[in-house]
Amino acid sequence: WSGVNYKDALATRFDGKVARVPLLVPGIDLAGEVVAAAPDSGVAVGDPVIAHGYDIGVARHGGFAEYARVPADWVVPLPAGMSLRESMILGTAGFTAALSVKRLEDRGLRPGDGPVLVTGATGGVGSTAVNLLAGRGYEVWALTGKADEHAWLASLGAAGFLGRADVPVDGAPLEKERWAAVVDAVGAATLPYGLRTLRRGGAIALSGNAGGASFATTVFPFILRGTAILGIDSAYMEIDERR
């Protein structure tokens, strides 16, 4: 099994700036059963495994192939209680959402600290983050331009909603403190707003640029409120932490 990711679409385009080889089978994540392995690889024939990130679907053929060959130290054993198909329903997007929540909690975020904003809430990262955070007891607000998806997001645990008109890119350097944290997969369209409205000591877990790669801000959120941007790189993290 393999998920369908935005990065996979970019890998098929000459101007996508993802593929690093001229001919490439896309698929940045995959799950399957081991059919062959070196004796000292740490995996055995028949093992159900997951692999994602690193050069998969970027510089080596990815998960849309029937068979994939990957280094053993890129492989993650399938967690107990999860099917191969379920692991790819969650996929890279779900893993990135989980890593975003983990990074925020490693920094000290707790449910009683205040509401958490999730941008791009109907996307793979956003919707999974809404569900994860709500399940862990957070008050989650969903930012989306799709008002017709509010009921679905509420079923995942969203307690409140913002639309695009609520988050102008231009604003005062600092605005009223509102969010204890932000999970942002959008970037330029929402990141400046998140920085302006973070509570003192809050952080943004940033994993995407669906709204653009460049953004404008000031130093004030960082030096007057002690806020932080936490870059979420799910592709090249160490294998021990990935597992």
PDB file of C-alpha atoms in Angstrom:
ATOM      1  CA  TRP A   1       0.000   0.000   0.000  1.00  0.00           C
ATOM      2  CA  SER A   2       1.012   3.633  -0.485  1.00  0.00           C
ATOM      3  CA  GLY A   3      -0.576   6.993   0.219  1.00  0.00           C
ATOM      4  CA  VAL A   4      -1.168   9.710  -2.342  1.00  0.00           C
ATOM      5  CA  ASN A   5       0.627  12.865  -1.220  1.00  0.00           C
ATOM      6  CA  TYR A   6       0.992  16.353  -2.673  1.00  0.00           C
ATOM      7  CA  LYS A   7       4.718  15.681  -2.895  1.00  0.00           C
ATOM      8  CA  ASP A   8       3.971  12.718  -5.173  1.00  0.00           C
ATOM      9  CA  ALA A   9       2.158  15.019  -7.583  1.00  0.00           C
ATOM     10  CA  LEU A  10       5.120  17.396  -7.583  1.00  0.00           C
ATOM     11  CA  ALA A  11       7.434  14.465  -8.329  1.00  0.00           C
ATOM     12  CA  THR A  12       5.624  13.929 -11.654  1.00  0.00           C
ATOM     13  CA  ARG A  13       6.213  17.510 -12.834  1.00  0.00           C
ATOM     14  CA  PHE A  14       9.373  18.779 -14.502  1.00  0.00           C
ATOM     15  CA  ASP A  15       8.997  22.019 -12.503  1.00  0.00           C
ATOM     16  CA  GLY A  16       7.974  20.295  -9.264  1.00  0.00           C
ATOM     17  CA  LYS A  17      11.472  20.484  -7.722  1.00  0.00           C
ATOM     18  CA  VAL A  18      10.985  17.116  -5.976  1.00  0.00           C
ATOM     19  CA  ALA A  19      12.297  14.357  -8.256  1.00  0.00           C
ATOM     20  CA  ARG A  20      16.084  14.150  -8.277  1.00  0.00           C
ATOM     21  CA  VAL A  21      16.310  11.537 -11.044  1.00  0.00           C
ATOM     22  CA  PRO A  22      14.882  11.826 -14.585  1.00  0.00           C
ATOM     23  CA  LEU A  23      12.593   8.768 -14.407  1.00  0.00           C
ATOM     24  CA  LEU A  24      10.883   8.007 -11.122  1.00  0.00           C
ATOM     25  CA  VAL A  25       8.032   5.914  -9.752  1.00  0.00           C
ATOM     26  CA  PRO A  26       6.373   8.214  -7.158  1.00  0.00           C
ATOM     27  CA  GLY A  27       5.187   7.272  -3.689  1.00  0.00           C
ATOM     28  CA  ILE A  28       6.985   8.789  -0.687  1.00  0.00           C
ATOM     29  CA  ASP A  29       5.570   6.172   1.682  1.00  0.00           C
ATOM     30  CA  LEU A  30       4.810   2.474   1.445  1.00  0.00           C
ATOM     31  CA  ALA A  31       3.752  -0.519   3.504  1.00  0.00           C
ATOM     32  CA  GLY A  32       4.130  -4.166   2.593  1.00  0.00           C
ATOM     33  CA  GLU A  33       5.513  -7.584   3.391  1.00  0.00           C
ATOM     34  CA  VAL A  34       9.226  -8.343   3.180  1.00  0.00           C
ATOM     35  CA  VAL A  35       9.931 -10.808   0.347  1.00  0.00           C
ATOM     36  CA  ALA A  36      13.733 -10.789   0.583  1.00  0.00           C
ATOM     37  CA  ALA A  37      16.292  -9.448   3.057  1.00  0.00           C
ATOM     38  CA  ALA A  38      19.977  -9.788   3.861  1.00  0.00           C
ATOM     39  CA  PRO A  39      20.690 -12.145   6.795  1.00  0.00           C
ATOM     40  CA  ASP A  40      22.047  -9.339   9.005  1.00  0.00           C
ATOM     41  CA  SER A  41      19.432  -6.739   8.074  1.00  0.00           C
ATOM     42  CA  GLY A  42      17.297  -7.026  11.203  1.00  0.00           C
ATOM     43  CA  VAL A  43      14.174  -7.872   9.189  1.00  0.00           C
ATOM     44  CA  ALA A  44      12.961 -11.237   7.951  1.00  0.00           C
ATOM     45  CA  VAL A  45      10.923 -12.531   5.045  1.00  0.00           C
ATOM     46  CA  GLY A  46       7.233 -12.203   5.898  1.00  0.00           C
ATOM     47  CA  ASP A  47       7.641  -9.203   8.243  1.00  0.00           C
ATOM     48  CA  PRO A  48       5.015  -6.465   7.713  1.00  0.00           C
ATOM     49  CA  VAL A  49       6.878  -3.158   7.496  1.00  0.00           C
ATOM     50  CA  ILE A  50       6.507   0.542   6.723  1.00  0.00           C
ATOM     51  CA  ALA A  51       9.011   2.803   4.982  1.00  0.00           C
ATOM     52  CA  HIS A  52       8.694   6.502   4.294  1.00  0.00           C
ATOM     53  CA  GLY A  53      10.828   9.599   3.977  1.00  0.00           C
ATOM     54  CA  TYR A  54      14.527   9.620   3.115  1.00  0.00           C
ATOM     55  CA  ASP A  55      14.915   9.291  -0.680  1.00  0.00           C
ATOM     56  CA  ILE A  56      11.792   7.177  -1.281  1.00  0.00           C
ATOM     57  CA  GLY A  57       9.762   8.614  -4.155  1.00  0.00           C
ATOM     58  CA  VAL A  58      12.350  11.364  -4.579  1.00  0.00           C
ATOM     59  CA  ALA A  59      15.665   9.823  -5.661  1.00  0.00           C
ATOM     60  CA  ARG A  60      14.660   6.153  -5.694  1.00  0.00           C
ATOM     61  CA  HIS A  61      11.476   4.470  -6.891  1.00  0.00           C
ATOM     62  CA  GLY A  62       8.640   4.753  -4.403  1.00  0.00           C
ATOM     63  CA  GLY A  63       5.489   3.137  -3.152  1.00  0.00           C
ATOM     64  CA  PHE A  64       3.460   3.186  -6.367  1.00  0.00           C
ATOM     65  CA  ALA A  65       5.552   0.243  -7.596  1.00  0.00           C
ATOM     66  CA  GLU A  66       4.475  -3.358  -6.981  1.00  0.00           C
ATOM     67  CA  TYR A  67       7.867  -4.085  -5.386  1.00  0.00           C
ATOM     68  CA  ALA A  68      10.181  -1.636  -3.658  1.00  0.00           C
ATOM     69  CA  ARG A  69      13.770  -2.070  -2.555  1.00  0.00           C
ATOM     70  CA  VAL A  70      14.883   0.041   0.408  1.00  0.00           C
ATOM     71  CA  PRO A  71      17.776  -0.018   2.898  1.00  0.00           C
ATOM     72  CA  ALA A  72      16.955  -2.032   5.999  1.00  0.00           C
ATOM     73  CA  ASP A  73      17.732   0.939   8.223  1.00  0.00           C
ATOM     74  CA  TRP A  74      14.884   2.885   6.630  1.00  0.00           C
ATOM     75  CA  VAL A  75      12.321   0.247   7.617  1.00  0.00           C
ATOM     76  CA  VAL A  76       9.843   0.507  10.513  1.00  0.00           C
ATOM     77  CA  PRO A  77       8.054  -2.599  11.834  1.00  0.00           C
ATOM     78  CA  LEU A  78       4.285  -2.386  11.462  1.00  0.00           C
ATOM     79  CA  PRO A  79       2.834  -1.441  14.884  1.00  0.00           C
ATOM     80  CA  ALA A  80       0.742  -4.105  16.582  1.00  0.00           C
ATOM     81  CA  GLY A  81      -2.984  -3.737  16.017  1.00  0.00           C
ATOM     82  CA  MET A  82      -2.620  -1.832  12.743  1.00  0.00           C
ATOM     83  CA  SER A  83      -3.048  -3.232   9.245  1.00  0.00           C
ATOM     84  CA  LEU A  84      -0.754  -2.341   6.363  1.00  0.00           C
ATOM     85  CA  ARG A  85      -3.630  -0.516   4.695  1.00  0.00           C
ATOM     86  CA  GLU A  86      -4.427   1.462   7.836  1.00  0.00           C
ATOM     87  CA  SER A  87      -0.806   2.519   8.153  1.00  0.00           C
ATOM     88  CA  MET A  88      -0.984   4.152   4.722  1.00  0.00           C
ATOM     89  CA  ILE A  89      -4.380   5.724   5.396  1.00  0.00           C
ATOM     90  CA  LEU A  90      -2.488   7.591   8.123  1.00  0.00           C
ATOM     91  CA  GLY A  91       0.627   7.692   5.972  1.00  0.00           C
ATOM     92  CA  THR A  92       3.187  10.476   5.834  1.00  0.00           C
ATOM     93  CA  ALA A  93       0.536  13.106   6.581  1.00  0.00           C
ATOM     94  CA  GLY A  94      -0.603  11.346   9.737  1.00  0.00           C
ATOM     95  CA  PHE A  95       2.971  10.755  10.835  1.00  0.00           C
ATOM     96  CA  THR A  96       3.744  14.454  10.302  1.00  0.00           C
ATOM     97  CA  ALA A  97       0.705  15.442  12.358  1.00  0.00           C
ATOM     98  CA  ALA A  98       1.772  13.140  15.189  1.00  0.00           C
ATOM     99  CA  LEU A  99       5.325  14.462  15.053  1.00  0.00           C
ATOM    100  CA  SER A 100       3.979  18.034  15.219  1.00  0.00           C
ATOM    101  CA  VAL A 101       2.003  17.246  18.378  1.00  0.00           C
ATOM    102  CA  LYS A 102       4.993  15.444  19.888  1.00  0.00           C
ATOM    103  CA  ARG A 103       7.348  18.372  19.253  1.00  0.00           C
ATOM    104  CA  LEU A 104       4.886  20.795  20.862  1.00  0.00           C
ATOM    105  CA  GLU A 105       4.414  18.552  23.892  1.00  0.00           C
ATOM    106  CA  ASP A 106       8.163  17.982  24.189  1.00  0.00           C
ATOM    107  CA  ARG A 107       8.411  21.763  24.497  1.00  0.00           C
ATOM    108  CA  GLY A 108       5.884  21.720  27.324  1.00  0.00           C
ATOM    109  CA  LEU A 109       2.443  22.128  25.749  1.00  0.00           C
ATOM    110  CA  ARG A 110      -0.384  20.689  27.855  1.00  0.00           C
ATOM    111  CA  PRO A 111      -4.195  20.653  27.381  1.00  0.00           C
ATOM    112  CA  GLY A 112      -4.791  23.254  30.097  1.00  0.00           C
ATOM    113  CA  ASP A 113      -2.540  25.832  28.418  1.00  0.00           C
ATOM    114  CA  GLY A 114      -5.216  27.165  26.072  1.00  0.00           C
ATOM    115  CA  PRO A 115      -6.685  26.572  22.622  1.00  0.00           C
ATOM    116  CA  VAL A 116      -4.602  25.159  19.778  1.00  0.00           C
ATOM    117  CA  LEU A 117      -5.126  26.315  16.197  1.00  0.00           C
ATOM    118  CA  VAL A 118      -4.757  23.896  13.278  1.00  0.00           C
ATOM    119  CA  THR A 119      -4.417  25.459   9.829  1.00  0.00           C
ATOM    120  CA  GLY A 120      -5.327  23.734   6.585  1.00  0.00           C
ATOM    121  CA  ALA A 121      -7.607  21.674   8.780  1.00  0.00           C
ATOM    122  CA  THR A 122      -9.256  19.616   6.013  1.00  0.00           C
ATOM    123  CA  GLY A 123      -5.902  18.380   4.664  1.00  0.00           C
ATOM    124  CA  GLY A 124      -4.146  15.187   5.666  1.00  0.00           C
ATOM    125  CA  VAL A 125      -1.870  16.777   8.269  1.00  0.00           C
ATOM    126  CA  GLY A 126      -4.535  19.176   9.508  1.00  0.00           C
ATOM    127  CA  SER A 127      -7.412  16.744   9.908  1.00  0.00           C
ATOM    128  CA  THR A 128      -5.246  14.179  11.672  1.00  0.00           C
ATOM    129  CA  ALA A 129      -3.846  16.874  13.969  1.00  0.00           C
ATOM    130  CA  VAL A 130      -7.375  18.001  14.869  1.00  0.00           C
ATOM    131  CA  ASN A 131      -8.298  14.429  15.785  1.00  0.00           C
ATOM    132  CA  LEU A 132      -5.083  13.746  17.712  1.00  0.00           C
ATOM    133  CA  LEU A 133      -5.203  16.961  19.719  1.00  0.00           C
ATOM    134  CA  ALA A 134      -8.889  16.624  20.562  1.00  0.00           C
ATOM    135  CA  GLY A 135      -8.323  13.038  21.666  1.00  0.00           C
ATOM    136  CA  ARG A 136      -5.556  14.220  23.982  1.00  0.00           C
ATOM    137  CA  GLY A 137      -7.854  16.757  25.650  1.00  0.00           C
ATOM    138  CA  TYR A 138      -6.997  19.989  23.835  1.00  0.00           C
ATOM    139  CA  GLU A 139      -9.465  22.673  22.788  1.00  0.00           C
ATOM    140  CA  VAL A 140      -8.890  22.615  19.033  1.00  0.00           C
ATOM    141  CA  TRP A 141      -9.805  25.343  16.571  1.00  0.00           C
ATOM    142  CA  ALA A 142      -9.779  24.545  12.858  1.00  0.00           C
ATOM    143  CA  LEU A 143      -8.791  27.080  10.213  1.00  0.00           C
ATOM    144  CA  THR A 144     -10.241  26.245   6.808  1.00  0.00           C
ATOM    145  CA  GLY A 145     -11.627  27.969   3.762  1.00  0.00           C
ATOM    146  CA  LYS A 146     -14.183  25.171   3.373  1.00  0.00           C
ATOM    147  CA  ALA A 147     -17.176  26.084   5.522  1.00  0.00           C
ATOM    148  CA  ASP A 148     -19.094  23.063   4.243  1.00  0.00           C
ATOM    149  CA  GLU A 149     -16.583  20.819   6.064  1.00  0.00           C
ATOM    150  CA  HIS A 150     -17.261  22.234   9.546  1.00  0.00           C
ATOM    151  CA  ALA A 151     -19.526  19.347  10.527  1.00  0.00           C
ATOM    152  CA  TRP A 152     -16.880  16.791   9.527  1.00  0.00           C
ATOM    153  CA  LEU A 153     -14.165  18.665  11.423  1.00  0.00           C
ATOM    154  CA  ALA A 154     -16.446  18.874  14.455  1.00  0.00           C
ATOM    155  CA  SER A 155     -16.836  15.096  14.297  1.00  0.00           C
ATOM    156  CA  LEU A 156     -13.037  14.860  14.503  1.00  0.00           C
ATOM    157  CA  GLY A 157     -13.053  17.041  17.603  1.00  0.00           C
ATOM    158  CA  ALA A 158     -12.840  20.659  16.459  1.00  0.00           C
ATOM    159  CA  ALA A 159     -14.411  22.999  19.014  1.00  0.00           C
ATOM    160  CA  GLY A 160     -14.314  26.184  16.907  1.00  0.00           C
ATOM    161  CA  PHE A 161     -13.607  27.466  13.424  1.00  0.00           C
ATOM    162  CA  LEU A 162     -11.841  30.292  11.614  1.00  0.00           C
ATOM    163  CA  GLY A 163     -12.102  31.203   7.938  1.00  0.00           C
ATOM    164  CA  ARG A 164      -9.538  32.784   5.688  1.00  0.00           C
ATOM    165  CA  ALA A 165     -11.032  36.223   6.248  1.00  0.00           C
ATOM    166  CA  ASP A 166     -10.256  35.870   9.965  1.00  0.00           C
ATOM    167  CA  VAL A 167      -6.508  35.605   9.383  1.00  0.00           C
ATOM    168  CA  PRO A 168      -5.236  38.527   7.272  1.00  0.00           C
ATOM    169  CA  VAL A 169      -1.563  38.287   6.370  1.00  0.00           C
ATOM    170  CA  ASP A 170      -1.046  41.951   7.252  1.00  0.00           C
ATOM    171  CA  GLY A 171      -1.636  43.055  10.814  1.00  0.00           C
ATOM    172  CA  ALA A 172      -0.085  44.662  13.848  1.00  0.00           C
ATOM    173  CA  PRO A 173       3.282  43.182  14.887  1.00  0.00           C
ATOM    174  CA  LEU A 174       1.558  41.755  17.964  1.00  0.00           C
ATOM    175  CA  GLU A 175      -2.143  41.110  18.470  1.00  0.00           C
ATOM    176  CA  LYS A 176      -4.200  39.802  21.376  1.00  0.00           C
ATOM    177  CA  GLU A 177      -2.721  36.582  22.753  1.00  0.00           C
ATOM    178  CA  ARG A 178      -5.006  33.742  21.729  1.00  0.00           C
ATOM    179  CA  TRP A 179      -3.337  30.416  20.888  1.00  0.00           C
ATOM    180  CA  ALA A 180      -1.227  28.234  23.140  1.00  0.00           C
ATOM    181  CA  ALA A 181       0.144  26.589  19.994  1.00  0.00           C
ATOM    182  CA  VAL A 182      -0.430  26.281  16.259  1.00  0.00           C
ATOM    183  CA  VAL A 183      -0.058  23.287  13.944  1.00  0.00           C
ATOM    184  CA  ASP A 184       0.593  24.895  10.564  1.00  0.00           C
ATOM    185  CA  ALA A 185       0.838  23.117   7.231  1.00  0.00           C
ATOM    186  CA  VAL A 186      -0.034  26.213   5.170  1.00  0.00           C
ATOM    187  CA  GLY A 187       2.903  28.579   5.660  1.00  0.00           C
ATOM    188  CA  ALA A 188       2.877  32.081   4.229  1.00  0.00           C
ATOM    189  CA  ALA A 189      -0.887  32.527   4.292  1.00  0.00           C
ATOM    190  CA  THR A 190      -1.259  31.729   7.992  1.00  0.00           C
ATOM    191  CA  LEU A 191       2.160  31.725   9.660  1.00  0.00           C
ATOM    192  CA  PRO A 192       2.382  35.513  10.250  1.00  0.00           C
ATOM    193  CA  TYR A 193      -1.071  35.478  11.866  1.00  0.00           C
ATOM    194  CA  GLY A 194      -0.104  32.592  14.104  1.00  0.00           C
ATOM    195  CA  LEU A 195       3.025  34.375  15.283  1.00  0.00           C
ATOM    196  CA  ARG A 196       1.139  37.588  16.041  1.00  0.00           C
ATOM    197  CA  THR A 197      -1.492  35.806  18.127  1.00  0.00           C
ATOM    198  CA  LEU A 198       0.492  33.161  20.014  1.00  0.00           C
ATOM    199  CA  ARG A 199       0.349  33.300  23.774  1.00  0.00           C
ATOM    200  CA  ARG A 200       3.512  34.000  25.698  1.00  0.00           C
ATOM    201  CA  GLY A 201       5.874  31.038  25.352  1.00  0.00           C
ATOM    202  CA  GLY A 202       3.772  29.402  22.639  1.00  0.00           C
ATOM    203  CA  ALA A 203       5.076  27.664  19.544  1.00  0.00           C
ATOM    204  CA  ILE A 204       4.120  26.862  15.971  1.00  0.00           C
ATOM    205  CA  ALA A 205       4.826  23.393  14.571  1.00  0.00           C
ATOM    206  CA  LEU A 206       5.451  24.181  10.900  1.00  0.00           C
ATOM    207  CA  SER A 207       5.382  21.400   8.320  1.00  0.00           C
ATOM    208  CA  GLY A 208       4.141  22.792   5.017  1.00  0.00           C
ATOM    209  CA  ASN A 209       3.917  25.588   2.509  1.00  0.00           C
ATOM    210  CA  ALA A 210       0.572  25.017   0.804  1.00  0.00           C
ATOM    211  CA  GLY A 211      -0.035  28.767   1.026  1.00  0.00           C
ATOM    212  CA  GLY A 212       3.454  29.806  -0.005  1.00  0.00           C
ATOM    213  CA  ALA A 213       7.061  29.485   1.115  1.00  0.00           C
ATOM    214  CA  SER A 214       7.929  33.099   1.933  1.00  0.00           C
ATOM    215  CA  PHE A 215       6.447  35.081   4.809  1.00  0.00           C
ATOM    216  CA  ALA A 216       6.943  38.435   6.513  1.00  0.00           C
ATOM    217  CA  THR A 217       7.027  38.957  10.260  1.00  0.00           C
ATOM    218  CA  THR A 218       8.859  40.941  12.913  1.00  0.00           C
ATOM    219  CA  VAL A 219      11.154  39.980  15.770  1.00  0.00           C
ATOM    220  CA  PHE A 220       8.562  41.025  18.360  1.00  0.00           C
ATOM    221  CA  PRO A 221       6.754  37.691  18.848  1.00  0.00           C
ATOM    222  CA  PHE A 222      10.112  36.082  19.565  1.00  0.00           C
ATOM    223  CA  ILE A 223      11.715  38.684  21.824  1.00  0.00           C
ATOM    224  CA  LEU A 224       8.624  40.002  23.617  1.00  0.00           C
ATOM    225  CA  ARG A 225       6.618  36.788  24.024  1.00  0.00           C
ATOM    226  CA  GLY A 226       9.302  34.116  23.777  1.00  0.00           C
ATOM    227  CA  THR A 227       7.533  32.254  20.983  1.00  0.00           C
ATOM    228  CA  ALA A 228       9.128  29.720  18.646  1.00  0.00           C
ATOM    229  CA  ILE A 229       8.747  28.095  15.246  1.00  0.00           C
ATOM    230  CA  LEU A 230       9.441  24.363  15.349  1.00  0.00           C
ATOM    231  CA  GLY A 231      10.359  22.944  11.954  1.00  0.00           C
ATOM    232  CA  ILE A 232       8.781  19.516  11.405  1.00  0.00           C
ATOM    233  CA  ASP A 233      10.946  17.391   9.110  1.00  0.00           C
ATOM    234  CA  SER A 234       9.429  13.929   8.830  1.00  0.00           C
ATOM    235  CA  ALA A 235      11.608  12.937   5.863  1.00  0.00           C
ATOM    236  CA  TYR A 236      15.130  12.771   7.281  1.00  0.00           C
ATOM    237  CA  MET A 237      14.661  12.205  11.005  1.00  0.00           C
ATOM    238  CA  GLU A 238      16.755   9.527  12.690  1.00  0.00           C
ATOM    239  CA  ILE A 239      15.396   6.006  12.291  1.00  0.00           C
ATOM    240  CA  ASP A 240      15.362   5.227  16.028  1.00  0.00           C
ATOM    241  CA  GLU A 241      13.023   8.137  16.722  1.00  0.00           C
ATOM    242  CA  ARG A 242      10.977   7.345  13.623  1.00  0.00           C
ATOM    243  CA  ARG A 243      10.401   3.800  14.859  1.00  0.00           C
TER     244      ARG A 243
END
